[in-house]
Amino acid sequence: MADGAGRAEDARQAVSEAAAGLRRGLGVPRARTPGGGGGRLPAVPPTGPGVSGLPGVSGGAASGTSGTLWERVPRVSLDPARLAALRRPAGIVGLAVGVLAAGAAAGVAVERLTVGRSVRRRVRAALDAAAPYGSLRGTPLEVTADDGTPLHVEVDLPGREAPLTVVFCHGYCLEQDSWHYQRAALREDVRMVFWDQRSHGRSGRSATGRISIDLLGDDLRAVLERAAPTGPLVLVGHSMGGMTVMALAARYPELFRERVVGTALVSTTSGNVPSVTLGLPALGAKVLHQFGPGVLRALGRQRGLVERGRRLGGDLVGPILKRYSFASEVDPVLAGFANRMIDATPIDVIGDFYPALLEHDKVHALAGLRPVPTLVMVGREDLMTPAGHGRVVAEEIGGPLASFVEVPDAGHLLMLEHPDEVGIRLARLLRAAWERAVPGVPVPEGVVELAESRTPMERAETEAEADADAGGDPLPAAGHAGRVVHAGRVEHAGRVEHAARAEQDDDEERSRP
């Protein structure tokens, strides 16, 4: 009887969690709970086409494949057409969503008989991915930087004895919520730490006037000492967050010898930022880099006036921000969410950090990442950190454990624009790091399942090969061919090219009027 009662209680909990996820997706308000917080930005519900239409990922799973988690479960929204999509067969996960939703009203017994623990976990992850942007919260933890600046940190699975911890570092003018999809995919299986860089998000304003990437590396060290003081670490950084990881490697190399077992560097650079043209003619880019810091400092002194102008001119600035964030058509709600993160960054903070990006140079630190599995991902159309810069990072790391992935139709916010591509490859990195660091402990089921899924690039390649076998075009369609290589070399369409030359080609192409 006791065992039966326990199973029933487990089922009730699963139904309750699924119902809560559905309420989040439908925008139904619920009572706030301690630590469940709102956040600096309002939660924005994703309202794009079903999960198979995730930003930057068109269509559902390829024929003959099971598809990834996000593609098998439709998004939840108030649109009747999307609600009707919940009733379409979508494999066992789609069935599980229907059963769980019905179970809230029809009873626990049916849910328990139909849905296993693994499926319930996948359903919860899918519902989290469909939750409003900015609504996923962990257990808050306040960390104080060396200079007294308060850093806002959140931990997922804080009470669990963790064989390994994954730490996410966000980019310039963003915040920890930029990792929305990756957080949703892994939060049931892996202990994760998310933090807002100083002067960003929910963290306090910098107590130090002179910002440097080295200072951010020290901040990351403070976060690790407080939120993950022991055990193996995997560090994940996007843009300025990737630079932060490099600064940590340069200033605290013993961490990478003793504790760091994997790194992921997404849309970032090891230096030479003044060479980036930002899609402008070469002369215009040179003028911007030369006079930009001074102009931003002057604007920062008129913060109130400038912020009012930013609010009034949002409709004009929005398309520009979108161009520098994404390279493909994305859900307008996703684009709005990204714009709101950028708009929430005060103009004087933008001005304080910009010179630090121009001065960043951590090429010498990359060799410290060579002994551990490292994933370098870039968007082919990234105007902020061009793909050539990512190739240089991969080339400098080198070794058999480094891999480089160039994603087509992708801009700077790669993890939001192509969440499947990033999520699956990140899961593979975690699996490799886990097996090396804690070989006696099984890799979490959710990580293994995601790692064994095929990415959109891989499915596109399979479809192209099938077309070639059928007598069609033997090469992948333009816009779908990506680059996936190891040990810092770039192979594409039969060519092998050095990263340095690739960087030069990219910058020349960007600088054309």
PDB file of N, CA and C in Angstrom, residues 150-225:
ATOM      1  N   PRO A 150      27.976  43.516  -6.118  1.00  0.00           N
ATOM      2  CA  PRO A 150      27.107  42.342  -5.951  1.00  0.00           C
ATOM      3  C   PRO A 150      26.790  41.699  -7.293  1.00  0.00           C
ATOM      4  N   LEU A 151      26.977  40.401  -7.372  1.00  0.00           N
ATOM      5  CA  LEU A 151      26.708  39.630  -8.590  1.00  0.00           C
ATOM      6  C   LEU A 151      25.526  38.709  -8.345  1.00  0.00           C
ATOM      7  N   HIS A 152      24.550  38.770  -9.231  1.00  0.00           N
ATOM      8  CA  HIS A 152      23.362  37.920  -9.085  1.00  0.00           C
ATOM      9  C   HIS A 152      23.622  36.558  -9.736  1.00  0.00           C
ATOM     10  N   VAL A 153      23.472  35.511  -8.949  1.00  0.00           N
ATOM     11  CA  VAL A 153      23.741  34.138  -9.400  1.00  0.00           C
ATOM     12  C   VAL A 153      22.510  33.296  -9.122  1.00  0.00           C
ATOM     13  N   GLU A 154      22.209  32.366 -10.017  1.00  0.00           N
ATOM     14  CA  GLU A 154      21.126  31.411  -9.801  1.00  0.00           C
ATOM     15  C   GLU A 154      21.647  30.005 -10.063  1.00  0.00           C
ATOM     16  N   VAL A 155      21.164  29.060  -9.259  1.00  0.00           N
ATOM     17  CA  VAL A 155      21.624  27.669  -9.360  1.00  0.00           C
ATOM     18  C   VAL A 155      20.421  26.776  -9.611  1.00  0.00           C
ATOM     19  N   ASP A 156      20.500  25.942 -10.634  1.00  0.00           N
ATOM     20  CA  ASP A 156      19.495  24.902 -10.883  1.00  0.00           C
ATOM     21  C   ASP A 156      19.993  23.596 -10.274  1.00  0.00           C
ATOM     22  N   LEU A 157      19.084  22.847  -9.634  1.00  0.00           N
ATOM     23  CA  LEU A 157      19.402  21.628  -8.885  1.00  0.00           C
ATOM     24  C   LEU A 157      20.416  21.927  -7.772  1.00  0.00           C
ATOM     25  N   PRO A 158      20.142  22.925  -6.935  1.00  0.00           N
ATOM     26  CA  PRO A 158      21.134  23.322  -5.928  1.00  0.00           C
ATOM     27  C   PRO A 158      21.325  22.307  -4.818  1.00  0.00           C
ATOM     28  N   GLY A 159      20.289  21.543  -4.475  1.00  0.00           N
ATOM     29  CA  GLY A 159      20.405  20.652  -3.331  1.00  0.00           C
ATOM     30  C   GLY A 159      20.938  19.285  -3.656  1.00  0.00           C
ATOM     31  N   ARG A 160      21.208  19.038  -4.925  1.00  0.00           N
ATOM     32  CA  ARG A 160      21.631  17.703  -5.336  1.00  0.00           C
ATOM     33  C   ARG A 160      23.156  17.581  -5.293  1.00  0.00           C
ATOM     34  N   GLU A 161      23.620  16.427  -4.832  1.00  0.00           N
ATOM     35  CA  GLU A 161      25.054  16.141  -4.874  1.00  0.00           C
ATOM     36  C   GLU A 161      25.457  16.010  -6.341  1.00  0.00           C
ATOM     37  N   ALA A 162      26.225  16.947  -6.838  1.00  0.00           N
ATOM     38  CA  ALA A 162      26.476  17.021  -8.273  1.00  0.00           C
ATOM     39  C   ALA A 162      27.859  16.497  -8.626  1.00  0.00           C
ATOM     40  N   PRO A 163      27.935  15.471  -9.491  1.00  0.00           N
ATOM     41  CA  PRO A 163      29.247  15.018  -9.962  1.00  0.00           C
ATOM     42  C   PRO A 163      29.945  16.071 -10.821  1.00  0.00           C
ATOM     43  N   LEU A 164      29.133  16.985 -11.421  1.00  0.00           N
ATOM     44  CA  LEU A 164      29.687  17.971 -12.351  1.00  0.00           C
ATOM     45  C   LEU A 164      28.750  19.173 -12.377  1.00  0.00           C
ATOM     46  N   THR A 165      29.325  20.373 -12.515  1.00  0.00           N
ATOM     47  CA  THR A 165      28.531  21.607 -12.577  1.00  0.00           C
ATOM     48  C   THR A 165      28.854  22.346 -13.873  1.00  0.00           C
ATOM     49  N   VAL A 166      27.810  22.858 -14.526  1.00  0.00           N
ATOM     50  CA  VAL A 166      27.963  23.633 -15.753  1.00  0.00           C
ATOM     51  C   VAL A 166      27.686  25.094 -15.433  1.00  0.00           C
ATOM     52  N   VAL A 167      28.596  25.980 -15.818  1.00  0.00           N
ATOM     53  CA  VAL A 167      28.488  27.402 -15.513  1.00  0.00           C
ATOM     54  C   VAL A 167      28.363  28.182 -16.817  1.00  0.00           C
ATOM     55  N   PHE A 168      27.288  28.984 -16.925  1.00  0.00           N
ATOM     56  CA  PHE A 168      26.995  29.738 -18.147  1.00  0.00           C
ATOM     57  C   PHE A 168      27.324  31.218 -17.945  1.00  0.00           C
ATOM     58  N   CYS A 169      28.031  31.808 -18.924  1.00  0.00           N
ATOM     59  CA  CYS A 169      28.413  33.219 -18.882  1.00  0.00           C
ATOM     60  C   CYS A 169      27.825  33.916 -20.113  1.00  0.00           C
ATOM     61  N   HIS A 170      27.038  34.960 -19.875  1.00  0.00           N
ATOM     62  CA  HIS A 170      26.356  35.633 -20.989  1.00  0.00           C
ATOM     63  C   HIS A 170      27.218  36.731 -21.599  1.00  0.00           C
ATOM     64  N   GLY A 171      26.683  37.323 -22.665  1.00  0.00           N
ATOM     65  CA  GLY A 171      27.444  38.298 -23.426  1.00  0.00           C
ATOM     66  C   GLY A 171      27.125  39.744 -23.111  1.00  0.00           C
ATOM     67  N   TYR A 172      27.744  40.632 -23.864  1.00  0.00           N
ATOM     68  CA  TYR A 172      27.645  42.089 -23.739  1.00  0.00           C
ATOM     69  C   TYR A 172      26.211  42.542 -23.975  1.00  0.00           C
ATOM     70  N   CYS A 173      25.685  43.349 -23.053  1.00  0.00           N
ATOM     71  CA  CYS A 173      24.333  43.906 -23.141  1.00  0.00           C
ATOM     72  C   CYS A 173      23.239  42.839 -23.075  1.00  0.00           C
ATOM     73  N   LEU A 174      23.557  41.677 -22.526  1.00  0.00           N
ATOM     74  CA  LEU A 174      22.568  40.614 -22.349  1.00  0.00           C
ATOM     75  C   LEU A 174      22.485  40.276 -20.863  1.00  0.00           C
ATOM     76  N   GLU A 175      21.910  39.136 -20.541  1.00  0.00           N
ATOM     77  CA  GLU A 175      21.864  38.650 -19.173  1.00  0.00           C
ATOM     78  C   GLU A 175      21.661  37.145 -19.206  1.00  0.00           C
ATOM     79  N   GLN A 176      21.603  36.507 -18.047  1.00  0.00           N
ATOM     80  CA  GLN A 176      21.581  35.050 -17.995  1.00  0.00           C
ATOM     81  C   GLN A 176      20.384  34.446 -18.718  1.00  0.00           C
ATOM     82  N   ASP A 177      19.296  35.186 -18.867  1.00  0.00           N
ATOM     83  CA  ASP A 177      18.116  34.652 -19.550  1.00  0.00           C
ATOM     84  C   ASP A 177      18.354  34.382 -21.031  1.00  0.00           C
ATOM     85  N   SER A 178      19.470  34.870 -21.570  1.00  0.00           N
ATOM     86  CA  SER A 178      19.786  34.586 -22.976  1.00  0.00           C
ATOM     87  C   SER A 178      20.050  33.100 -23.203  1.00  0.00           C
ATOM     88  N   TRP A 179      20.253  32.340 -22.138  1.00  0.00           N
ATOM     89  CA  TRP A 179      20.455  30.893 -22.250  1.00  0.00           C
ATOM     90  C   TRP A 179      19.126  30.138 -22.058  1.00  0.00           C
ATOM     91  N   HIS A 180      18.012  30.737 -22.382  1.00  0.00           N
ATOM     92  CA  HIS A 180      16.685  30.183 -22.100  1.00  0.00           C
ATOM     93  C   HIS A 180      16.532  28.732 -22.557  1.00  0.00           C
ATOM     94  N   TYR A 181      16.823  28.466 -23.818  1.00  0.00           N
ATOM     95  CA  TYR A 181      16.575  27.126 -24.366  1.00  0.00           C
ATOM     96  C   TYR A 181      17.523  26.082 -23.783  1.00  0.00           C
ATOM     97  N   GLN A 182      18.779  26.430 -23.616  1.00  0.00           N
ATOM     98  CA  GLN A 182      19.730  25.466 -23.069  1.00  0.00           C
ATOM     99  C   GLN A 182      19.405  25.175 -21.598  1.00  0.00           C
ATOM    100  N   ARG A 183      18.947  26.171 -20.892  1.00  0.00           N
ATOM    101  CA  ARG A 183      18.539  25.974 -19.496  1.00  0.00           C
ATOM    102  C   ARG A 183      17.331  25.043 -19.422  1.00  0.00           C
ATOM    103  N   ALA A 184      16.361  25.259 -20.299  1.00  0.00           N
ATOM    104  CA  ALA A 184      15.169  24.419 -20.302  1.00  0.00           C
ATOM    105  C   ALA A 184      15.504  22.969 -20.631  1.00  0.00           C
ATOM    106  N   ALA A 185      16.438  22.759 -21.534  1.00  0.00           N
ATOM    107  CA  ALA A 185      16.756  21.406 -21.987  1.00  0.00           C
ATOM    108  C   ALA A 185      17.485  20.580 -20.944  1.00  0.00           C
ATOM    109  N   LEU A 186      18.282  21.236 -20.085  1.00  0.00           N
ATOM    110  CA  LEU A 186      19.190  20.490 -19.210  1.00  0.00           C
ATOM    111  C   LEU A 186      18.877  20.607 -17.729  1.00  0.00           C
ATOM    112  N   ARG A 187      17.931  21.453 -17.334  1.00  0.00           N
ATOM    113  CA  ARG A 187      17.764  21.771 -15.915  1.00  0.00           C
ATOM    114  C   ARG A 187      17.244  20.600 -15.093  1.00  0.00           C
ATOM    115  N   GLU A 188      16.675  19.574 -15.721  1.00  0.00           N
ATOM    116  CA  GLU A 188      16.214  18.399 -14.987  1.00  0.00           C
ATOM    117  C   GLU A 188      17.340  17.403 -14.723  1.00  0.00           C
ATOM    118  N   ASP A 189      18.485  17.594 -15.383  1.00  0.00           N
ATOM    119  CA  ASP A 189      19.508  16.550 -15.360  1.00  0.00           C
ATOM    120  C   ASP A 189      20.870  16.994 -14.835  1.00  0.00           C
ATOM    121  N   VAL A 190      21.188  18.268 -14.936  1.00  0.00           N
ATOM    122  CA  VAL A 190      22.537  18.737 -14.647  1.00  0.00           C
ATOM    123  C   VAL A 190      22.477  19.926 -13.699  1.00  0.00           C
ATOM    124  N   ARG A 191      23.386  19.966 -12.744  1.00  0.00           N
ATOM    125  CA  ARG A 191      23.496  21.149 -11.883  1.00  0.00           C
ATOM    126  C   ARG A 191      24.118  22.274 -12.706  1.00  0.00           C
ATOM    127  N   MET A 192      23.409  23.391 -12.774  1.00  0.00           N
ATOM    128  CA  MET A 192      23.858  24.506 -13.609  1.00  0.00           C
ATOM    129  C   MET A 192      23.885  25.794 -12.797  1.00  0.00           C
ATOM    130  N   VAL A 193      24.830  26.657 -13.140  1.00  0.00           N
ATOM    131  CA  VAL A 193      24.972  27.964 -12.511  1.00  0.00           C
ATOM    132  C   VAL A 193      24.867  29.023 -13.605  1.00  0.00           C
ATOM    133  N   PHE A 194      23.977  29.985 -13.383  1.00  0.00           N
ATOM    134  CA  PHE A 194      23.817  31.122 -14.292  1.00  0.00           C
ATOM    135  C   PHE A 194      24.076  32.397 -13.498  1.00  0.00           C
ATOM    136  N   TRP A 195      24.735  33.366 -14.112  1.00  0.00           N
ATOM    137  CA  TRP A 195      25.005  34.611 -13.400  1.00  0.00           C
ATOM    138  C   TRP A 195      24.956  35.781 -14.362  1.00  0.00           C
ATOM    139  N   ASP A 196      24.636  36.938 -13.805  1.00  0.00           N
ATOM    140  CA  ASP A 196      24.627  38.174 -14.573  1.00  0.00           C
ATOM    141  C   ASP A 196      25.952  38.893 -14.361  1.00  0.00           C
ATOM    142  N   GLN A 197      26.594  39.251 -15.455  1.00  0.00           N
ATOM    143  CA  GLN A 197      27.846  40.003 -15.363  1.00  0.00           C
ATOM    144  C   GLN A 197      27.601  41.324 -14.628  1.00  0.00           C
ATOM    145  N   ARG A 198      28.638  41.873 -14.019  1.00  0.00           N
ATOM    146  CA  ARG A 198      28.502  43.153 -13.307  1.00  0.00           C
ATOM    147  C   ARG A 198      27.868  44.203 -14.219  1.00  0.00           C
ATOM    148  N   SER A 199      26.994  45.000 -13.631  1.00  0.00           N
ATOM    149  CA  SER A 199      26.273  46.083 -14.325  1.00  0.00           C
ATOM    150  C   SER A 199      25.266  45.570 -15.349  1.00  0.00           C
ATOM    151  N   HIS A 200      25.058  44.277 -15.422  1.00  0.00           N
ATOM    152  CA  HIS A 200      24.093  43.691 -16.343  1.00  0.00           C
ATOM    153  C   HIS A 200      23.012  42.963 -15.540  1.00  0.00           C
ATOM    154  N   GLY A 201      21.831  42.845 -16.132  1.00  0.00           N
ATOM    155  CA  GLY A 201      20.771  42.051 -15.527  1.00  0.00           C
ATOM    156  C   GLY A 201      20.458  42.479 -14.104  1.00  0.00           C
ATOM    157  N   ARG A 202      20.441  41.500 -13.201  1.00  0.00           N
ATOM    158  CA  ARG A 202      20.087  41.757 -11.806  1.00  0.00           C
ATOM    159  C   ARG A 202      21.306  42.023 -10.927  1.00  0.00           C
ATOM    160  N   SER A 203      22.489  41.989 -11.503  1.00  0.00           N
ATOM    161  CA  SER A 203      23.694  42.299 -10.728  1.00  0.00           C
ATOM    162  C   SER A 203      23.788  43.800 -10.475  1.00  0.00           C
ATOM    163  N   GLY A 204      24.586  44.163  -9.463  1.00  0.00           N
ATOM    164  CA  GLY A 204      24.757  45.568  -9.125  1.00  0.00           C
ATOM    165  C   GLY A 204      25.686  46.278 -10.083  1.00  0.00           C
ATOM    166  N   ARG A 205      25.620  47.596 -10.038  1.00  0.00           N
ATOM    167  CA  ARG A 205      26.515  48.404 -10.863  1.00  0.00           C
ATOM    168  C   ARG A 205      27.943  48.238 -10.382  1.00  0.00           C
ATOM    169  N   SER A 206      28.855  48.271 -11.311  1.00  0.00           N
ATOM    170  CA  SER A 206      30.258  48.030 -11.002  1.00  0.00           C
ATOM    171  C   SER A 206      30.790  49.059 -10.010  1.00  0.00           C
ATOM    172  N   ALA A 207      31.453  48.552  -8.990  1.00  0.00           N
ATOM    173  CA  ALA A 207      32.095  49.443  -8.023  1.00  0.00           C
ATOM    174  C   ALA A 207      33.423  49.965  -8.547  1.00  0.00           C
ATOM    175  N   THR A 208      33.884  49.402  -9.647  1.00  0.00           N
ATOM    176  CA  THR A 208      35.126  49.819 -10.285  1.00  0.00           C
ATOM    177  C   THR A 208      34.797  50.560 -11.568  1.00  0.00           C
ATOM    178  N   GLY A 209      35.346  51.752 -11.725  1.00  0.00           N
ATOM    179  CA  GLY A 209      35.030  52.532 -12.906  1.00  0.00           C
ATOM    180  C   GLY A 209      35.691  52.004 -14.167  1.00  0.00           C
ATOM    181  N   ARG A 210      36.872  51.455 -14.035  1.00  0.00           N
ATOM    182  CA  ARG A 210      37.621  50.966 -15.207  1.00  0.00           C
ATOM    183  C   ARG A 210      37.317  49.490 -15.417  1.00  0.00           C
ATOM    184  N   ILE A 211      36.571  49.191 -16.454  1.00  0.00           N
ATOM    185  CA  ILE A 211      36.185  47.815 -16.744  1.00  0.00           C
ATOM    186  C   ILE A 211      37.233  47.167 -17.634  1.00  0.00           C
ATOM    187  N   SER A 212      37.530  45.903 -17.357  1.00  0.00           N
ATOM    188  CA  SER A 212      38.423  45.120 -18.216  1.00  0.00           C
ATOM    189  C   SER A 212      37.920  43.687 -18.261  1.00  0.00           C
ATOM    190  N   ILE A 213      38.326  42.970 -19.282  1.00  0.00           N
ATOM    191  CA  ILE A 213      37.955  41.560 -19.376  1.00  0.00           C
ATOM    192  C   ILE A 213      38.608  40.775 -18.248  1.00  0.00           C
ATOM    193  N   ASP A 214      39.802  41.184 -17.833  1.00  0.00           N
ATOM    194  CA  ASP A 214      40.440  40.520 -16.689  1.00  0.00           C
ATOM    195  C   ASP A 214      39.584  40.650 -15.433  1.00  0.00           C
ATOM    196  N   LEU A 215      38.960  41.808 -15.247  1.00  0.00           N
ATOM    197  CA  LEU A 215      38.072  42.010 -14.103  1.00  0.00           C
ATOM    198  C   LEU A 215      36.907  41.033 -14.160  1.00  0.00           C
ATOM    199  N   LEU A 216      36.369  40.785 -15.352  1.00  0.00           N
ATOM    200  CA  LEU A 216      35.270  39.833 -15.498  1.00  0.00           C
ATOM    201  C   LEU A 216      35.745  38.410 -15.200  1.00  0.00           C
ATOM    202  N   GLY A 217      36.991  38.108 -15.559  1.00  0.00           N
ATOM    203  CA  GLY A 217      37.543  36.806 -15.201  1.00  0.00           C
ATOM    204  C   GLY A 217      37.621  36.627 -13.695  1.00  0.00           C
ATOM    205  N   ASP A 218      37.983  37.689 -12.987  1.00  0.00           N
ATOM    206  CA  ASP A 218      37.997  37.639 -11.518  1.00  0.00           C
ATOM    207  C   ASP A 218      36.581  37.440 -10.966  1.00  0.00           C
ATOM    208  N   ASP A 219      35.604  38.088 -11.598  1.00  0.00           N
ATOM    209  CA  ASP A 219      34.211  37.907 -11.170  1.00  0.00           C
ATOM    210  C   ASP A 219      33.792  36.450 -11.321  1.00  0.00           C
ATOM    211  N   LEU A 220      34.161  35.837 -12.444  1.00  0.00           N
ATOM    212  CA  LEU A 220      33.816  34.435 -12.650  1.00  0.00           C
ATOM    213  C   LEU A 220      34.472  33.568 -11.585  1.00  0.00           C
ATOM    214  N   ARG A 221      35.688  33.883 -11.236  1.00  0.00           N
ATOM    215  CA  ARG A 221      36.355  33.111 -10.171  1.00  0.00           C
ATOM    216  C   ARG A 221      35.573  33.241  -8.847  1.00  0.00           C
ATOM    217  N   ALA A 222      35.089  34.439  -8.543  1.00  0.00           N
ATOM    218  CA  ALA A 222      34.301  34.638  -7.327  1.00  0.00           C
ATOM    219  C   ALA A 222      33.003  33.832  -7.374  1.00  0.00           C
ATOM    220  N   VAL A 223      32.375  33.774  -8.538  1.00  0.00           N
ATOM    221  CA  VAL A 223      31.144  32.983  -8.692  1.00  0.00           C
ATOM    222  C   VAL A 223      31.431  31.505  -8.447  1.00  0.00           C
ATOM    223  N   LEU A 224      32.522  31.005  -9.002  1.00  0.00           N
ATOM    224  CA  LEU A 224      32.863  29.595  -8.830  1.00  0.00           C
ATOM    225  C   LEU A 224      33.149  29.268  -7.363  1.00  0.00           C
ATOM    226  N   GLU A 225      33.860  30.144  -6.687  1.00  0.00           N
ATOM    227  CA  GLU A 225      34.203  29.893  -5.286  1.00  0.00           C
ATOM    228  C   GLU A 225      32.960  29.818  -4.405  1.00  0.00           C
TER     229      GLU A 225
END
